[in-house]
Coordinates of C-alpha atoms and ligand atoms in Angstrom, one line a residue:
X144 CA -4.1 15.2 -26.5
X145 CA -2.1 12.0 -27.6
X146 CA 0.1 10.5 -25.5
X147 CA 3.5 10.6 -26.5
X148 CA 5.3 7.3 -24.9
X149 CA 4.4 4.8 -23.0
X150 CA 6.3 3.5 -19.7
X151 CA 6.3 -0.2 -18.9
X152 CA 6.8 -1.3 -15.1
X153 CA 9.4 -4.4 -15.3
X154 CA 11.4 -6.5 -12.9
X155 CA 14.7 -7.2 -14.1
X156 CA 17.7 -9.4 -14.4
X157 CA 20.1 -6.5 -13.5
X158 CA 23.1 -7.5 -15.5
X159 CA 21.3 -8.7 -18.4
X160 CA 21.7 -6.4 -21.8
X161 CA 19.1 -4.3 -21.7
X162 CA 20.1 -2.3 -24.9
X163 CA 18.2 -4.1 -27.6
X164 CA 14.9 -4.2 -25.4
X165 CA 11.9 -3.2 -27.7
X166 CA 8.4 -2.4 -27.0
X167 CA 5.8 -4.1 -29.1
X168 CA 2.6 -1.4 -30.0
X169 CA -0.8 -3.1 -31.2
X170 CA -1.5 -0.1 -33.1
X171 CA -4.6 -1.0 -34.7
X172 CA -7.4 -3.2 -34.4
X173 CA -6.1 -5.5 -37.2
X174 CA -3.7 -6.7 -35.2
X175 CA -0.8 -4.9 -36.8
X176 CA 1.9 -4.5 -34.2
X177 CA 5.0 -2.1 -34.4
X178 CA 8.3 -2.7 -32.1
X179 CA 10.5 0.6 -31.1
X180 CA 13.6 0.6 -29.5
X181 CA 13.2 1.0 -25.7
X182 CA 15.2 3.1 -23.3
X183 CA 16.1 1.5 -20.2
X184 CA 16.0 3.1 -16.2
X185 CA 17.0 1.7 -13.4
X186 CA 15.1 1.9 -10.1
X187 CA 17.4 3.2 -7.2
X188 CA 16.2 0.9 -4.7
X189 CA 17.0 -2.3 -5.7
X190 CA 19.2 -3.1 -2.4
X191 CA 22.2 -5.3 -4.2
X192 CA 19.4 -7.5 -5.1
X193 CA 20.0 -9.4 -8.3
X194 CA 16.7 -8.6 -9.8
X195 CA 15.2 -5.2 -9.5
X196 CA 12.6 -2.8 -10.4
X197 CA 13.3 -1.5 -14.2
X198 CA 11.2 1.2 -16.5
X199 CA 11.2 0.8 -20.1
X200 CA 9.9 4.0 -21.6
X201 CA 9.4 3.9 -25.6
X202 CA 8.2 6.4 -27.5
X203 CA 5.0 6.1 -30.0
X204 CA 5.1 5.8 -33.7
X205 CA 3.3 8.6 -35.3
X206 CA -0.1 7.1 -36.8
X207 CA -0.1 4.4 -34.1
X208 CA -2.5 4.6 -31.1
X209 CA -1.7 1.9 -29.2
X210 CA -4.2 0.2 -26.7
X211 CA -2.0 -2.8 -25.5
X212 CA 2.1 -2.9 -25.2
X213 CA 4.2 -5.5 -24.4
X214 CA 8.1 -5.7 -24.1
X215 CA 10.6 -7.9 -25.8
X216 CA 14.5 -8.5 -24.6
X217 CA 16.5 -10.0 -27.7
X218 CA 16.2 -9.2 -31.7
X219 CA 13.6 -11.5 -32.7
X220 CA 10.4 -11.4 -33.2
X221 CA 8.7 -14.6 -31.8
X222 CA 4.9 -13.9 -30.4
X223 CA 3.8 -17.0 -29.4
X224 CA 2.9 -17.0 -25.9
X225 CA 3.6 -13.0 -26.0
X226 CA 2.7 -11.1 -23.5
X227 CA 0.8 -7.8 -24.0
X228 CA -0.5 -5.4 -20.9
X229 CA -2.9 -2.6 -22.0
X230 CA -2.2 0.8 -21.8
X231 CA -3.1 2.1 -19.1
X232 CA -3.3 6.3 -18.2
X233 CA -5.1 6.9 -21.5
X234 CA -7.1 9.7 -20.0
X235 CA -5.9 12.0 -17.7
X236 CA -9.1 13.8 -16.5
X237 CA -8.6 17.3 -14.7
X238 CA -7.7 16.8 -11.0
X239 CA -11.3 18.2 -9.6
X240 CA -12.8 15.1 -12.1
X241 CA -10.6 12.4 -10.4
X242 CA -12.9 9.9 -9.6
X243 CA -11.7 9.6 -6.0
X244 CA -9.8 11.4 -3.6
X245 CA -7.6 8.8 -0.9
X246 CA -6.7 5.4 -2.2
X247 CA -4.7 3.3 -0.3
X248 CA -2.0 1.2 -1.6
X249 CA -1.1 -1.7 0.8
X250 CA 1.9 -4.2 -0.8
X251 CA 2.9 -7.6 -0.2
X252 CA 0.5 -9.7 1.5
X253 CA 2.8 -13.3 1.8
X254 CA 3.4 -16.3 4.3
X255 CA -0.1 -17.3 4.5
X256 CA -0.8 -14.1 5.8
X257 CA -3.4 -14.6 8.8
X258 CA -3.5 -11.4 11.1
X259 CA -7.1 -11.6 10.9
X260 CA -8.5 -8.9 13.2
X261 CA -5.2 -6.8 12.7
X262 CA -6.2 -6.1 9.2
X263 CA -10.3 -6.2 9.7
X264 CA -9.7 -3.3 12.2
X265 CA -7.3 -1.8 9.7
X266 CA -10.1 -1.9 6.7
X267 CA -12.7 0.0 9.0
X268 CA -10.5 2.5 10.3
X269 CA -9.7 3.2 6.9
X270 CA -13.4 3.6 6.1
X271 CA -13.5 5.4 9.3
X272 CA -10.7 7.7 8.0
X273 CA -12.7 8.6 4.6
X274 CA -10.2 6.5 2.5
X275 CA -12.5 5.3 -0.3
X276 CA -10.7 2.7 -1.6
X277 CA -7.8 -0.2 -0.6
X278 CA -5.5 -2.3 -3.0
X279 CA -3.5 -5.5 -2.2
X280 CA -1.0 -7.3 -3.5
X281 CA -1.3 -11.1 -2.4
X282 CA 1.3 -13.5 -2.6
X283 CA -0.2 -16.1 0.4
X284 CA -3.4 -15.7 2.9
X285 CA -4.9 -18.1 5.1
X286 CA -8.4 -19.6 4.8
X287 CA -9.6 -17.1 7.2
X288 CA -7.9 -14.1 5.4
X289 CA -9.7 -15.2 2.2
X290 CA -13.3 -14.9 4.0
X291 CA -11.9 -11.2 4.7
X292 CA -10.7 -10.3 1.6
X293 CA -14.0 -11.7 -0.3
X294 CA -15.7 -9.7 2.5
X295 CA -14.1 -6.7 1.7
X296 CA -13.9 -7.0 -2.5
X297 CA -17.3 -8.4 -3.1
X298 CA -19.6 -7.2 -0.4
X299 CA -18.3 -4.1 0.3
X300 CA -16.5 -3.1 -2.3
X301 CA -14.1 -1.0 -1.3
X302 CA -10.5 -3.6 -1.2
X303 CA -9.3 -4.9 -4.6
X304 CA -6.7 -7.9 -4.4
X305 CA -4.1 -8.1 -6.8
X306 CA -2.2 -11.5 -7.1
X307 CA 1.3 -11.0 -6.8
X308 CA 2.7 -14.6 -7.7
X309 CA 6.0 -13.7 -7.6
X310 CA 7.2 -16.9 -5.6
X311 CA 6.2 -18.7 -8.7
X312 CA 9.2 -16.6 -10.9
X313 CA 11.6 -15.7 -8.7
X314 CA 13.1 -16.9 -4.4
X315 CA 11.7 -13.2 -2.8
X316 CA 13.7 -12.5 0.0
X317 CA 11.6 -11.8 3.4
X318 CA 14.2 -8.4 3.9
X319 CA 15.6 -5.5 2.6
X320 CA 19.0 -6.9 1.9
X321 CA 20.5 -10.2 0.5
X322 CA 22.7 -10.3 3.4
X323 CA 19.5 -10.6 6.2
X324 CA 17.5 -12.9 4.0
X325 CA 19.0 -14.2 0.7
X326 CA 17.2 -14.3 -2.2
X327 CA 16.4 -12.8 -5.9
X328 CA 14.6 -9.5 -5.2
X329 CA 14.2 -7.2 -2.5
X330 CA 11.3 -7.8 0.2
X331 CA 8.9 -9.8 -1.4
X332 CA 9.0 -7.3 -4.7
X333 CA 7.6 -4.5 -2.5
X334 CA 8.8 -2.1 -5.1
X335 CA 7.5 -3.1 -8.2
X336 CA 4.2 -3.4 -6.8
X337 CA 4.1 0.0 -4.9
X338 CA 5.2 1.9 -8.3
X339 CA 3.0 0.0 -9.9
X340 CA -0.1 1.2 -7.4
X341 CA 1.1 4.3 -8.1
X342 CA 0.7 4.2 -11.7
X343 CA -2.8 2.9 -11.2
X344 CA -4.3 5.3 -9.7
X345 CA -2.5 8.1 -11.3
X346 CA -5.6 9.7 -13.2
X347 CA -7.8 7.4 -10.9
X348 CA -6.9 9.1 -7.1
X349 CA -5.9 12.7 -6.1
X350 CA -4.0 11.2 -3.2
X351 CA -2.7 7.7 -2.7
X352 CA -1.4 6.5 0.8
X353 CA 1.4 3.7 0.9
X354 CA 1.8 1.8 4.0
X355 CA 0.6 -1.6 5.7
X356 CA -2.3 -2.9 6.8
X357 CA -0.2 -2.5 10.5
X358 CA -0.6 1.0 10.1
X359 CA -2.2 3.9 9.9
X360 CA -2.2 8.0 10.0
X361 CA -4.1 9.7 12.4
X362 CA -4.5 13.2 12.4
X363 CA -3.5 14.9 15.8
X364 CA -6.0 16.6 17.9
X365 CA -10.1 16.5 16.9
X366 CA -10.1 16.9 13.2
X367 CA -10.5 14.2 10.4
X368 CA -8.0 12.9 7.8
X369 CA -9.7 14.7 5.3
X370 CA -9.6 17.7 6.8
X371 CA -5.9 17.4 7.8
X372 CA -5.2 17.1 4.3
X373 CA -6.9 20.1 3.1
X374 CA -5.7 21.9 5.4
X375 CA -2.0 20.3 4.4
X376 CA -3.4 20.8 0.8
X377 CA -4.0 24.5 1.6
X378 CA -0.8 25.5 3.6
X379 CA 1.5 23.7 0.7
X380 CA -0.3 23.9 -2.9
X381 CA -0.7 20.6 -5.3
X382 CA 1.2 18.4 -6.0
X383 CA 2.9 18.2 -2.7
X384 CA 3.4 15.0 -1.1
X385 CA 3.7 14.4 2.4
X386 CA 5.3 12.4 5.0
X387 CA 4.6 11.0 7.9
X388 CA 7.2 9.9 10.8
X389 CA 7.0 5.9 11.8
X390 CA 5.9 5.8 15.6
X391 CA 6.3 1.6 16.6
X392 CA 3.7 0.7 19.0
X393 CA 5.4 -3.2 19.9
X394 CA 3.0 -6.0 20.2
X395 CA 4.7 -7.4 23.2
X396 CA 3.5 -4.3 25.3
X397 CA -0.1 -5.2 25.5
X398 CA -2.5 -3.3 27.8
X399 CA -4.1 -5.5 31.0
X400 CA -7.6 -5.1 31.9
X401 CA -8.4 -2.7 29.2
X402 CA -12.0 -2.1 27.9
X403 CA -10.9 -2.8 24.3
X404 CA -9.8 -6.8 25.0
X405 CA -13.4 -7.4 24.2
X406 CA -14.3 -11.3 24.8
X407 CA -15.7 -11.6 20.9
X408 CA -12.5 -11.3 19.4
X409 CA -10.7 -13.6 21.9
X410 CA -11.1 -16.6 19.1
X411 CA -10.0 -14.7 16.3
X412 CA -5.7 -15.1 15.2
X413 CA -3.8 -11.7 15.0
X414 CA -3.6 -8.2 16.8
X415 CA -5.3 -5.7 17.5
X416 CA -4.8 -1.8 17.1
X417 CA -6.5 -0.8 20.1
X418 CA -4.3 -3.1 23.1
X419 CA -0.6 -1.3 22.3
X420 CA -1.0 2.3 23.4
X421 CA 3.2 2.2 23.9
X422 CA 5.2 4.3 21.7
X423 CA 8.7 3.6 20.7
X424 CA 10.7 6.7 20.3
X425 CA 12.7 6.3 17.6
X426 CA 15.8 8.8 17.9
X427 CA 17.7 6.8 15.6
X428 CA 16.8 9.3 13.1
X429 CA 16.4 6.4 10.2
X430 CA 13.4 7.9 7.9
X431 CA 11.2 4.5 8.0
X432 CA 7.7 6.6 8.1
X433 CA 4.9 6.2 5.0
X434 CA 3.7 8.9 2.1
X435 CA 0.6 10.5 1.0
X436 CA 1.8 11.2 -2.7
X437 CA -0.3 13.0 -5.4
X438 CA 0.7 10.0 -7.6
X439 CA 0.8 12.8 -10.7
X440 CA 3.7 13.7 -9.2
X441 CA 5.7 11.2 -9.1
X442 CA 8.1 9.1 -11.3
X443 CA 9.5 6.5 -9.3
X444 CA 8.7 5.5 -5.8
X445 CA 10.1 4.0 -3.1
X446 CA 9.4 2.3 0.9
X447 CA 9.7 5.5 2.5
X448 CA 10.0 8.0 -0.2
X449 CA 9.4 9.8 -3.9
X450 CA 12.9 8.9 -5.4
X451 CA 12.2 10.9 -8.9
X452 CA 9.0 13.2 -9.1
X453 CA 7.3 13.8 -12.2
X454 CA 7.4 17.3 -10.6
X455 CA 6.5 18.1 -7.2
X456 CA 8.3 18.2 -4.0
X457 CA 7.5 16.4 -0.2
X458 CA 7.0 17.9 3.0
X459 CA 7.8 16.0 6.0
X460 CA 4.1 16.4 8.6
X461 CA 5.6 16.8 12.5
X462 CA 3.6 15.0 15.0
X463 CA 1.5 17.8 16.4
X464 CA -0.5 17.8 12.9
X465 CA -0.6 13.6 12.5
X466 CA 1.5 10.4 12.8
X467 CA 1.7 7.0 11.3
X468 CA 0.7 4.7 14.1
X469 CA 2.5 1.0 13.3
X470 CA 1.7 -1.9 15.4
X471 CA 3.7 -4.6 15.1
X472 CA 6.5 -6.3 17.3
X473 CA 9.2 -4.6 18.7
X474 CA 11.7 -2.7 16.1
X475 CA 14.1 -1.3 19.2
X476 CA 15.0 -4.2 21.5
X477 CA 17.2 -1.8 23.3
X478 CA 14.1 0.0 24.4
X479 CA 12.2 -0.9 28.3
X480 CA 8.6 -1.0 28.7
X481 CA 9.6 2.3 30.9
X482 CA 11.6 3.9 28.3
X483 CA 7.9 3.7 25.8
X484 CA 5.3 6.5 25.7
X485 CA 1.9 6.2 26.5
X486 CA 0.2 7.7 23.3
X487 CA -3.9 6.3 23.2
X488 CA -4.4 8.7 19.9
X489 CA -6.2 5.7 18.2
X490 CA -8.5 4.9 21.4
X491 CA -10.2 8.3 20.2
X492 CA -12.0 6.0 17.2
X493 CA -12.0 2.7 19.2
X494 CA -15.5 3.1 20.2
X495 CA -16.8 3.5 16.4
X496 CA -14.4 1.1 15.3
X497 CA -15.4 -1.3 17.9
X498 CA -18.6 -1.0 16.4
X499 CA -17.6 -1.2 12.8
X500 CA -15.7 -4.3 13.1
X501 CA -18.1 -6.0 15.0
X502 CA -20.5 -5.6 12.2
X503 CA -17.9 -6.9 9.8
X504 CA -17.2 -9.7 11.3
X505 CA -20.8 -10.7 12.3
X506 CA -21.1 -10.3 8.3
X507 CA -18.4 -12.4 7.6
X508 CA -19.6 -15.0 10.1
X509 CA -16.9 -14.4 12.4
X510 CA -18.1 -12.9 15.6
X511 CA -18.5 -15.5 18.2
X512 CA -21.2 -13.8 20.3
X513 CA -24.8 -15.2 19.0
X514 CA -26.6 -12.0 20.7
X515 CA -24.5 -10.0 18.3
X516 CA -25.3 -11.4 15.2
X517 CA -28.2 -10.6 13.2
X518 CA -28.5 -13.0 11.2
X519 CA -28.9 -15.3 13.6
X520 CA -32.0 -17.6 13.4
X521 CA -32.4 -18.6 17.5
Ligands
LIG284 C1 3.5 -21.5 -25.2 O1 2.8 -21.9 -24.0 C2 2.4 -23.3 -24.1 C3 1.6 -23.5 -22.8 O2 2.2 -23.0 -21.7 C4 3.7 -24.2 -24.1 O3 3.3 -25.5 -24.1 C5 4.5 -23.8 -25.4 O4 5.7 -24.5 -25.4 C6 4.8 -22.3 -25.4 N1 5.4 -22.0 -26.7 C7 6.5 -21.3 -26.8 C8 7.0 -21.1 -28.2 O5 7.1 -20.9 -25.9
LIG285 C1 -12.7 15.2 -3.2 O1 -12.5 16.4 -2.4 C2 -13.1 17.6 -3.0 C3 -12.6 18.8 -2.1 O2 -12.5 18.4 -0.8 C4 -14.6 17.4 -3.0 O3 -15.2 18.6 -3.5 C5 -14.9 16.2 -3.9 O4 -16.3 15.9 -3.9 C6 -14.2 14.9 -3.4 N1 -14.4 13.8 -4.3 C7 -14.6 12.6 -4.0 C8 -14.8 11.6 -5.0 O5 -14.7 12.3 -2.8
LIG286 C1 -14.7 17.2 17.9 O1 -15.2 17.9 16.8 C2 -16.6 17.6 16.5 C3 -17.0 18.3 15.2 O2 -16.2 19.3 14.9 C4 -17.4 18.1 17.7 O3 -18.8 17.8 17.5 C5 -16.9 17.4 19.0 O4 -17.6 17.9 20.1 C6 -15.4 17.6 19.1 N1 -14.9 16.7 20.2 C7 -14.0 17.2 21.1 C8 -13.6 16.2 22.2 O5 -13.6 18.3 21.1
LIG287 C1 -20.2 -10.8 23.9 O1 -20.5 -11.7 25.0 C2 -19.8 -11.3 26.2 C3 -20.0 -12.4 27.2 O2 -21.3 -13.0 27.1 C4 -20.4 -10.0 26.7 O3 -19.8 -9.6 27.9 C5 -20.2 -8.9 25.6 O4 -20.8 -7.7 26.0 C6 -20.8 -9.4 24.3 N1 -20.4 -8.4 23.2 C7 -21.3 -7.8 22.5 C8 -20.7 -6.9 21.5 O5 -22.5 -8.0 22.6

């Protein structure tokens, strides 16, 4: 079947006139193009930002079958330097045909971004997990980042980096309101680049994961991720999409003497997953945990959650099936070292993903230790 409109992702000027905004069709391969009037949505969370996430949905002139769209904002008709995107979600294969079942969308990678082992342990405990593809969106990486993310796109293919330039448009903000962190558009333009993940991998993914490479969802108890989410996938139907509760495991609580400070990572910048076993409890009730959408369900997304579905409804996952485990710095200052759980849910990978990352990063010429490398020609 033909599709009937197409939707193009935008980020806005939120006061400017949106009402004579058109959509520009290449309907054939003679280069004809046709413009339509577009109607204009608003994303909800734009966060008293001045610029903000924006969908522009036009419908398609009969006859035309358009394989690149772009959008224009006043009456003319000047092309020069125009801009057009092709169309993606042509085909929408049946969802037993999708080509893969977990992608993970990560967002902003900015501020010369250089959490090295942090996000090498993250990329094999995804593999670990069965996730069977990452994206990115880079603003800003270090050198050392870039060996990682060349690793991880070209050798093993399973990361794809999109550049996210958008410090060269607009002054991101580094928070979620102007008030914290002034600046044109809410955290980095998190928003526009999570929705537009989403739209990627609509007909691409059954499932797609948002959250950070600080994170990840573990399953409770001795069963995988795939099989939590069949069995989440059984109990609930299709197009269900699921959340998981943020647990905080704070960097500054880092475990002494443990078997996991391994010497061969001593030399390498950022954290590392397996050395904060402390859980925050959050009681505050604020809902800052991750989704696993069925992106066919949703409309518009958001940090934390679907803000319009397509059709399709979320369940919230309680910790005795799986949590989000997020390590990073403190988010409760309130909170004493005595006051944190002890929660060592992800030491029951660390001894396969000690093993995995060391091979990583004896690949990426990384890992110190010259008995560990196999490469090496002594
Ligand atoms: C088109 O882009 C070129 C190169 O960036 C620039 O020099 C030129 O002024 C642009 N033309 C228009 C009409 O904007
Ligand atoms: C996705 O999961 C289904 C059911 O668990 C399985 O039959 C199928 O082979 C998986 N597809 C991919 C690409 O992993
Ligand atoms: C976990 O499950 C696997 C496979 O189902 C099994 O081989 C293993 O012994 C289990 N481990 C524990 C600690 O129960
Ligand atoms: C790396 O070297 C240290 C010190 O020589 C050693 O204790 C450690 O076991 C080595 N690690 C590996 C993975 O071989």
């Amino acid at each position: 079947m033909a599709i009937a409109s197409v939707r193009l992702l935008a980020v806005v000027l939120l006061k400017e006139n949106t009402l004579r905004s058109r959509c520009v069709f290449c309907c054939r391969e003679d280069g004809e193009v046709v413009t339509v009037a577009a109607k204009f949505t608003n994303h909800p969370s734009n966060f008293q930002f001045q610029y903000g996430t924006g969908d522009f949905l036009c419908q398609i002139p009969v006859g035309c079958e358009p394989r690149y769209a772009g959008l224009l904002s006043g009456d003319g008709l000047d092309l020069t330097n125009f801009t057009f995107l092709p169309v993606l979600n042509q085909d929408a294969p049946e969802r037993s045909r999708l080509p893969l079942n977990f992608t993970l969308c990560m967002s902003i990678m900015f501020g010369d971004y250089n959490n090295v082992l942090q996000f090498v342990q993250a990329m094999e405990l995804y593999r670990l997990l069965g996730i069977q593809r990452a994206i990115i969106y880079k603003t800003s990486c270090s050198a050392a980042m870039e060996t990682v993310l060349q690793y991880y796109t070209s050798k093993v293919g399973f990361l794809q980096v999109l550049p996210w330039p958008i410090d060269s448009h607009l002054k991101p903000s580094s928070n979620w309101l102007p008030s914290l962190s002034p600046g044109d558009i809410h955290y980095y333009g998190q928003i526009p680049a999570i929705n537009d993940c989403v739209y990627r991998n609509m007909h691409r993914s059954r499932y797609v994961l948002l959250h950070d490479p600080d994170e990840v969802i573990m399953p409770t108890g001795n069963i995988t991720f795939k099989t939590l989410m069949s069995d989440l996938e059984k109990a609930h139907g299709e197009k269900v999409n699921f959340y998981f509760s943020n647990n905080v495991f704070p960097y500054e609580e880092k475990e002494e003497n443990s078997r996991y400070d391994l010497p061969e990572w001593e030399h390498l910048p950022g954290h590392s997953f397996l050395l904060h076993v402390l859980r925050e409890e959050d009681k505050s009730g604020y809902k800052s945990g991750k989704m696993v959408v069925d992106p066919r369900s949703v409309l518009q997304m958001s940090v934390h959650k679907v803000k319009h579905f397509a059709k399709g409804r979320t369940e919230t996952i309680g910790p005795e099936l799986g949590r989000l485990y997020h390590v990073r710095r403190r988010k409760n200052s309130n909170l004493k070292r005595e006051d944190l759980v002890r929660d060592e849910g992800l030491l029951k990978v660390a001894q396969a993903l000690v093993e995995r990352v060391n091979h990583a990063l004896s690949h990426m010429g990384l890992l110190l230790n010259a008995t560990t490398r196999p490469n090496d020609p002594h």
